[in-house]
């Protein structure tokens, strides 16, 4: 069969999903290959920016050129510039796996942002407003929804879900899809960047290598927002200990630390706790039951001092406390409240004060509250995309095959092979889902030789998993991306060599 990709036609085809399977539960039409473009203008980073916004579907093909899935995307392209082909292109993914691109799209880098309070709490009326800090002034942006997220769907009921739902399967088909998009939109000459959040960092780390190996597409930069472990081993005492600096940050925010710490600024405290974690805490936990009782008492006292959790609770749990217990325990006695997993600034209220874990994440519940109505209204009413499909913030993608996750090593390999490739990590200090010190450990151990460290930078923010929901960090984090992009594009004619 002829490969449709050799023509890149705009088919505007439609497929009716008839299966009763959960993957095909909506008996409505899915656009296989179509697009709607609208023109806009607004002020971004102090200048007037004219841009086009294209929303549509682009197929995923099988080996015979048959469409097996259709991915929904939103593509912003600045139009009031002279050289559109050489402008940087940022390709954006969220995580989950199974999460739509909504979060960074209308929360972070896009030209419109969700209406929320300055600290990220939902407000009514729902909707979006102009984002004066968007990176669209210096880079075009493509937001991609992998299979079964947003309006993206499987369109061939015979295809096996293993084709899409796994660490490496996800990377394989998305690399092909990106290649098609870049060719269709004449972006091969553009400096290219991938940005991923949470599980999206696993995705883009793997894509960096896959795009080089299979598509011969070399990137300028990777931005890891609240990164996962990327397959870097941290089991046992290391994993148990690395959360301590996060505990300190969250307890400091809620004024739950001893006065000696509470009176200091967070920036002054965290280096001390990080050093203790690496130099003292991990070695102590590594001794397990062989640790002398006097030393155990000292460790428990120090961990209590840094975490805001009682020494007795820490001793009862053999010197290491889980994050789930921390979220339930920190404010239990004083305020009978819980704190958020993805952003520990948020407080929740459980039906009962007892127990080892909270009943819901107050941060995620708050975000769903604001983002769901905003993205549905924005895509349909502002960008003109008509569909009866439900927008899946979190779609059915399980079971997800997590075997052979070598994405951290793949990113290292891609950097070794490409002297132009740089990495920036962005983490919120109050993120308990992917703690910031885990991220530091990951980038240290992704590159044990130390040869890549001058091309990797870390940025921390006084917020959580989605640091951009705090107004102050929305501006600073976008400025950091803007600077990173500029620094990662070499001057004309500079060769890529060591």
C-alpha positions in Angstrom: 0.0 0.0 0.0 1.2 3.5 -0.8 2.5 5.5 2.2 0.2 8.5 2.6 3.0 10.4 4.3 4.9 10.9 1.0 2.1 13.3 -0.1 1.2 14.9 3.3 -2.3 15.6 2.0 -4.9 17.4 4.0 -7.5 14.7 3.8 -10.2 16.2 6.1 -11.3 12.6 6.6 -13.7 11.5 9.2 -14.0 8.1 10.9 -17.0 7.0 12.9 -16.0 5.1 16.1 -18.4 2.2 16.5 -16.7 -0.1 19.0 -18.1 -0.6 22.5 -14.6 -0.9 23.9 -13.6 1.8 26.6 -11.0 3.0 24.1 -13.8 3.8 21.6 -16.5 4.6 24.2 -17.7 7.8 22.4 -19.8 7.1 19.4 -18.9 10.4 17.7 -16.8 11.4 14.7 -13.1 11.9 15.0 -11.2 14.1 12.6 -8.4 12.1 11.1 -6.6 14.9 9.2 -7.9 18.4 9.4 -7.1 21.9 10.7 -8.6 25.3 11.5 -6.5 28.4 11.6 -7.4 31.8 13.1 -5.4 35.0 13.4 -4.7 36.9 16.6 -2.7 39.8 18.1 -1.7 40.7 21.6 1.1 42.2 23.7 3.7 39.7 24.9 6.9 40.5 26.8 6.5 44.2 26.0 5.9 44.0 22.3 3.0 43.5 19.9 2.9 39.9 18.6 0.7 38.9 15.6 0.3 35.1 15.3 -1.8 32.4 13.8 -3.3 29.6 15.9 -3.9 26.3 14.1 -5.9 23.5 15.9 -6.4 20.2 14.2 -5.7 16.5 13.8 -2.7 14.8 12.2 -2.7 11.0 11.7 -0.5 8.3 13.1 0.1 5.7 10.3 1.0 2.1 10.5 3.7 0.5 8.3 1.3 0.3 5.3 0.3 4.0 5.5 -3.1 3.3 7.1 -4.3 5.8 9.7 -4.5 4.0 13.1 -4.8 7.1 15.4 -5.3 10.8 15.1 -3.5 13.3 17.4 -5.0 16.6 18.2 -2.6 19.6 18.4 -2.5 23.3 18.7 0.2 25.2 16.8 1.0 28.9 17.4 3.1 30.7 14.8 4.2 34.3 15.0 3.4 36.1 11.8 4.9 39.6 12.1 8.5 38.4 11.7 10.7 38.3 8.6 12.2 34.8 8.8 9.6 32.4 10.0 11.5 29.2 9.0 14.5 30.1 11.2 12.4 30.9 14.3 12.8 28.4 17.1 10.1 25.7 17.4 9.1 24.5 20.9 7.2 21.2 20.9 5.3 20.7 24.2 4.1 17.6 26.0 2.4 17.1 29.3 2.6 13.9 31.3 0.5 11.4 33.1 0.9 9.2 31.2 -2.6 10.0 29.9 -2.6 13.7 30.5 -3.6 16.2 27.8 -1.4 19.2 26.8 -3.8 21.6 28.5 -1.6 22.4 31.5 1.3 24.0 29.9 -0.8 25.2 27.0 -3.1 27.5 28.9 -1.1 27.6 32.2 2.4 28.3 31.1 4.0 29.1 27.8 1.0 29.7 25.5 -0.4 33.2 24.5 -3.5 32.6 26.6 -3.6 31.5 30.3 -6.3 30.2 32.5 -8.0 32.7 34.8 -6.9 31.9 38.4 -5.8 33.8 41.5 -2.2 35.0 41.8 -1.4 31.8 43.8 -3.2 29.5 41.4 -6.6 28.9 42.9 -9.7 28.7 40.7 -11.9 31.8 40.2 -15.1 32.4 38.4 -16.1 33.2 35.8 -14.0 30.5 34.2 -12.0 31.1 31.1 -8.7 32.4 29.7 -7.0 35.7 29.4 -3.9 37.1 27.7 -0.6 35.7 28.9 1.9 38.6 28.8 4.8 36.2 29.7 4.3 33.7 26.9 7.4 32.6 25.0 5.6 33.2 21.7 7.5 36.4 21.2 10.7 34.4 20.5 9.5 30.9 19.5 6.6 29.2 17.8 4.9 26.5 20.0 3.3 23.2 19.2 1.2 21.5 21.9 0.7 17.8 21.2 -1.9 15.4 22.8 -0.7 11.8 22.6 -3.2 9.0 22.0 -6.3 9.1 24.2 -5.6 12.6 25.6 -7.4 15.8 24.7 -9.3 15.1 21.4 -6.7 12.5 20.3 -8.1 9.0 19.6 -7.3 5.6 18.2 -9.2 5.3 14.9 -8.5 1.7 14.0 -10.4 -0.6 16.4 -8.1 -3.5 15.3 -4.9 -1.9 16.5 -3.5 -3.2 19.7 -3.1 -0.7 22.6 0.5 -1.8 23.1 1.2 0.2 20.0 0.8 3.4 22.0 0.7 2.7 25.7 4.3 2.2 27.0 7.5 4.1 27.6 9.1 3.1 24.4 6.0 2.6 22.2 5.0 6.2 23.1 8.4 7.5 22.0 8.5 5.6 18.8 5.2 6.7 17.3 5.5 10.3 18.5 8.9 10.6 16.8 7.3 9.6 13.5 4.4 12.1 14.1 6.8 14.9 14.9 8.8 14.2 11.7 5.6 14.5 9.7 4.6 17.7 11.3 8.0 19.3 10.8 7.9 18.4 7.1 4.4 19.6 6.6 5.0 22.9 8.2 8.5 23.5 6.7 10.3 23.6 10.0 13.4 21.6 9.3 15.6 24.7 9.3 14.3 25.8 12.7 16.2 25.4 15.9 14.1 22.8 17.8 13.3 22.4 21.5 11.3 19.8 23.4 9.6 20.7 26.7 7.9 18.1 28.8 6.3 18.2 32.2 6.2 15.4 34.7 5.9 12.1 32.7 6.4 14.4 29.7 10.0 14.6 30.8 10.3 10.8 30.4 8.8 11.3 26.9 11.0 14.1 25.7 14.2 12.6 27.1 13.5 9.5 25.1 12.5 11.5 22.0 15.8 13.4 22.0 17.6 10.1 21.2 14.8 8.7 19.0 14.6 11.8 16.8 18.4 11.7 16.3 18.5 8.0 15.6 15.4 7.4 13.6 14.4 10.7 12.1 17.9 12.3 11.8 16.5 15.3 13.6 18.9 17.0 16.0 17.7 19.3 18.7 19.0 22.4 20.4 17.4 22.0 23.8 15.3 19.9 26.2 13.4 21.5 29.0 12.4 19.2 31.8 9.6 20.6 34.0 9.1 18.8 37.3 11.0 15.7 36.0 10.4 12.1 36.8 13.2 9.6 37.5 13.9 9.0 33.8 14.8 5.4 34.7 17.7 6.4 36.9 17.9 4.0 39.9 17.1 5.5 43.3 15.7 2.5 45.1 16.2 1.8 48.8 17.8 4.3 51.2 18.5 6.8 48.5 14.9 7.1 47.5 13.8 7.2 51.1 16.2 10.0 51.9 15.9 12.3 48.9 12.5 13.7 49.9 13.9 15.4 53.1 14.7 18.7 51.4 11.2 18.8 50.0 9.7 18.1 53.5 11.7 21.1 54.8 10.4 23.4 52.1 6.8 22.4 52.6 7.1 22.6 56.4 8.7 26.1 56.1 5.9 27.3 53.9 3.3 26.3 56.5 5.5 27.6 59.4 5.8 24.2 60.9 9.6 24.2 61.5 11.4 25.0 64.7 12.0 28.7 65.2 15.7 28.5 64.4 14.9 27.3 60.9 11.6 29.2 60.4 13.2 32.5 60.9 15.6 31.9 58.0 14.9 32.3 54.3 14.2 29.1 52.4 17.1 29.7 50.1 19.5 29.7 53.2 18.0 26.5 54.6 17.8 24.1 51.6 21.6 23.8 50.9 22.1 22.8 54.5 19.4 20.1 54.3 20.6 18.9 50.9 24.1 18.4 52.4 22.8 16.5 55.4 20.7 14.3 53.1 23.7 13.3 51.0 26.4 13.2 53.7 24.6 11.8 56.7 21.0 10.7 56.1 21.6 8.3 53.2 24.6 6.6 54.9 22.5 6.2 58.1 19.6 4.6 56.3 22.0 2.3 54.4 23.0 0.7 57.7 19.4 -0.4 58.4 19.1 -2.4 61.6 22.9 -2.3 62.1 22.7 1.4 62.9 23.6 2.0 66.6 20.8 3.2 68.8 22.6 6.4 69.8 23.1 7.3 66.2 19.5 6.4 65.3 18.3 8.8 68.0 20.5 11.6 66.5 19.2 10.9 63.0 15.6 10.9 64.1 16.1 14.2 66.0 17.7 15.8 62.9 15.0 14.6 60.5 12.3 15.8 62.8 14.1 19.2 63.0 14.2 19.5 59.2 10.7 18.0 58.4 8.4 19.4 61.1 7.3 15.8 61.9 7.7 14.5 65.5 10.8 12.5 66.4 8.5 9.7 67.7 6.7 9.3 64.4 10.1 9.1 62.6 11.4 6.5 65.0 8.2 4.5 64.6 8.8 4.4 60.9 12.5 3.3 61.0 13.8 6.8 60.3 12.1 7.3 57.0 8.6 8.7 56.4 6.6 8.4 53.3 5.3 11.4 51.4 1.7 10.2 51.8 2.2 10.2 55.6 3.8 13.6 55.5 0.9 15.2 53.6 -1.5 13.8 56.2 0.6 14.5 59.3 2.2 17.9 59.0 -0.9 20.0 59.9 -2.9 17.2 61.5 -2.7 18.3 65.1 -2.7 22.0 64.8 -5.2 22.7 62.0 -6.7 19.2 61.2 -5.8 19.9 57.5 -3.9 18.0 54.9 -1.5 19.4 52.3 -1.2 18.9 48.6 0.9 16.3 46.8 1.6 18.2 43.6 1.7 21.5 45.3 2.1 21.5 49.1 1.0 25.1 49.4 -2.6 23.9 49.0 -4.5 22.7 52.0 -7.3 20.1 52.1 -9.9 18.9 54.5 -10.5 15.1 55.1 -13.6 13.6 56.6 -11.5 12.3 59.5 -8.3 13.4 61.1 -7.0 9.9 61.6 -5.2 7.7 59.1 -1.9 7.5 57.2 -2.8 9.3 54.0 -5.2 11.9 52.8 -8.4 11.1 50.8 -7.7 13.5 47.9 -5.0 15.8 46.6 -6.2 19.4 47.2 -3.9 20.8 44.6 -5.0 18.6 41.7 -8.7 19.0 42.6 -8.2 22.8 42.5 -6.5 22.7 39.1 -9.2 20.5 37.5 -11.7 22.9 38.8 -10.2 25.8 36.7 -8.7 24.1 33.7 -11.5 21.9 32.4 -14.1 24.6 31.6 -11.3 27.0 30.4 -9.8 24.7 27.7 -13.2 23.5 26.5 -14.5 27.0 25.9 -11.2 28.3 24.5 -10.7 25.6 21.9 -14.3 25.7 20.7 -15.2 29.4 21.0 -12.0 31.3 20.6 -10.1 29.0 18.2 -13.1 27.7 16.3 -12.7 24.0 16.7 -16.0 22.1 16.4 -16.3 18.6 17.8 -18.6 16.5 19.9 -15.7 14.6 21.4 -15.1 15.0 25.1 -11.8 16.7 25.9 -9.9 14.1 28.0 -7.8 15.9 30.6 -6.8 12.3 31.7 -7.5 9.6 29.2 -7.6 5.8 29.3 -4.0 4.7 28.6 -3.5 1.9 31.1 -1.9 -0.6 31.5 1.2 1.4 30.6 4.3 -0.7 29.9 7.1 0.8 32.0 9.7 -1.8 31.2 13.1 -0.9 29.8 12.9 2.7 30.7 16.3 4.0 29.7 15.2 7.6 28.9 17.8 9.2 31.2 20.6 7.3 29.5 19.1 8.1 26.1 19.2 11.8 26.9 22.8 11.5 28.0 23.6 9.7 24.8 21.8 12.3 22.7 23.8 15.0 24.4 27.1 13.2 23.9 26.3 12.8 20.2 25.1 16.4 19.7 27.3 19.2 21.1 24.5 21.7 20.4 22.0 19.9 22.8 21.4 21.7 26.1 19.1 20.8 29.0 17.3 22.9 31.6 15.4 21.5 34.6 12.6 23.5 36.2 11.3 22.3 39.6 9.1 23.7 42.3 10.3 23.4 45.9 6.8 22.5 47.1 6.3 19.7 44.7 5.8 16.4 46.5 5.0 14.3 43.4 8.3 14.8 41.7 10.4 16.5 44.4 13.1 19.0 43.3 15.9 17.2 45.0 15.0 14.0 43.1 15.5 16.1 40.0 18.9 17.2 41.0 19.9 13.6 41.8 18.6 12.5 38.4 20.7 15.0 36.4 23.8 14.3 38.6 23.5 10.5 38.0 22.4 10.7 34.4 25.8 12.1 33.8 28.2 10.4 36.3 31.2 11.4 34.2 30.4 15.1 34.8 31.3 15.9 31.2 27.8 17.2 30.4 27.2 19.3 33.5 28.1 22.6 31.8 25.2 22.0 29.4 22.7 21.2 32.2 21.1 23.9 34.4 18.7 23.7 37.3 16.1 26.3 38.1 14.0 26.2 41.4 10.8 28.1 42.2 8.8 28.8 45.3 5.7 26.9 44.1 4.8 23.3 43.2 4.6 20.8 40.3 3.1 23.4 38.0 5.2 26.3 39.2 3.8 28.6 36.6 0.4 28.8 38.3 1.9 31.2 40.8 1.9 34.6 39.2 5.4 35.5 40.2 6.8 32.2 38.9 4.9 32.4 35.7 6.9 35.4 34.7 10.3 34.2 36.0 9.9 30.6 34.6 9.0 31.9 31.1 11.9 34.3 31.3 14.2 31.4 32.1 12.9 29.4 29.1 13.4 32.5 26.9 17.0 32.9 28.1 17.7 29.2 27.7 16.4 29.2 24.1 18.6 32.2 23.2 21.7 30.7 24.8 21.1 27.3 23.1 21.1 28.7 19.6 24.7 29.0 18.3 25.8 31.9 16.2 25.6 31.4 12.4 28.4 29.3 11.1 29.6 27.9 14.5 30.4 24.2 14.0 29.0 21.5 16.2 32.2 19.9 17.5 34.1 19.2 20.7 
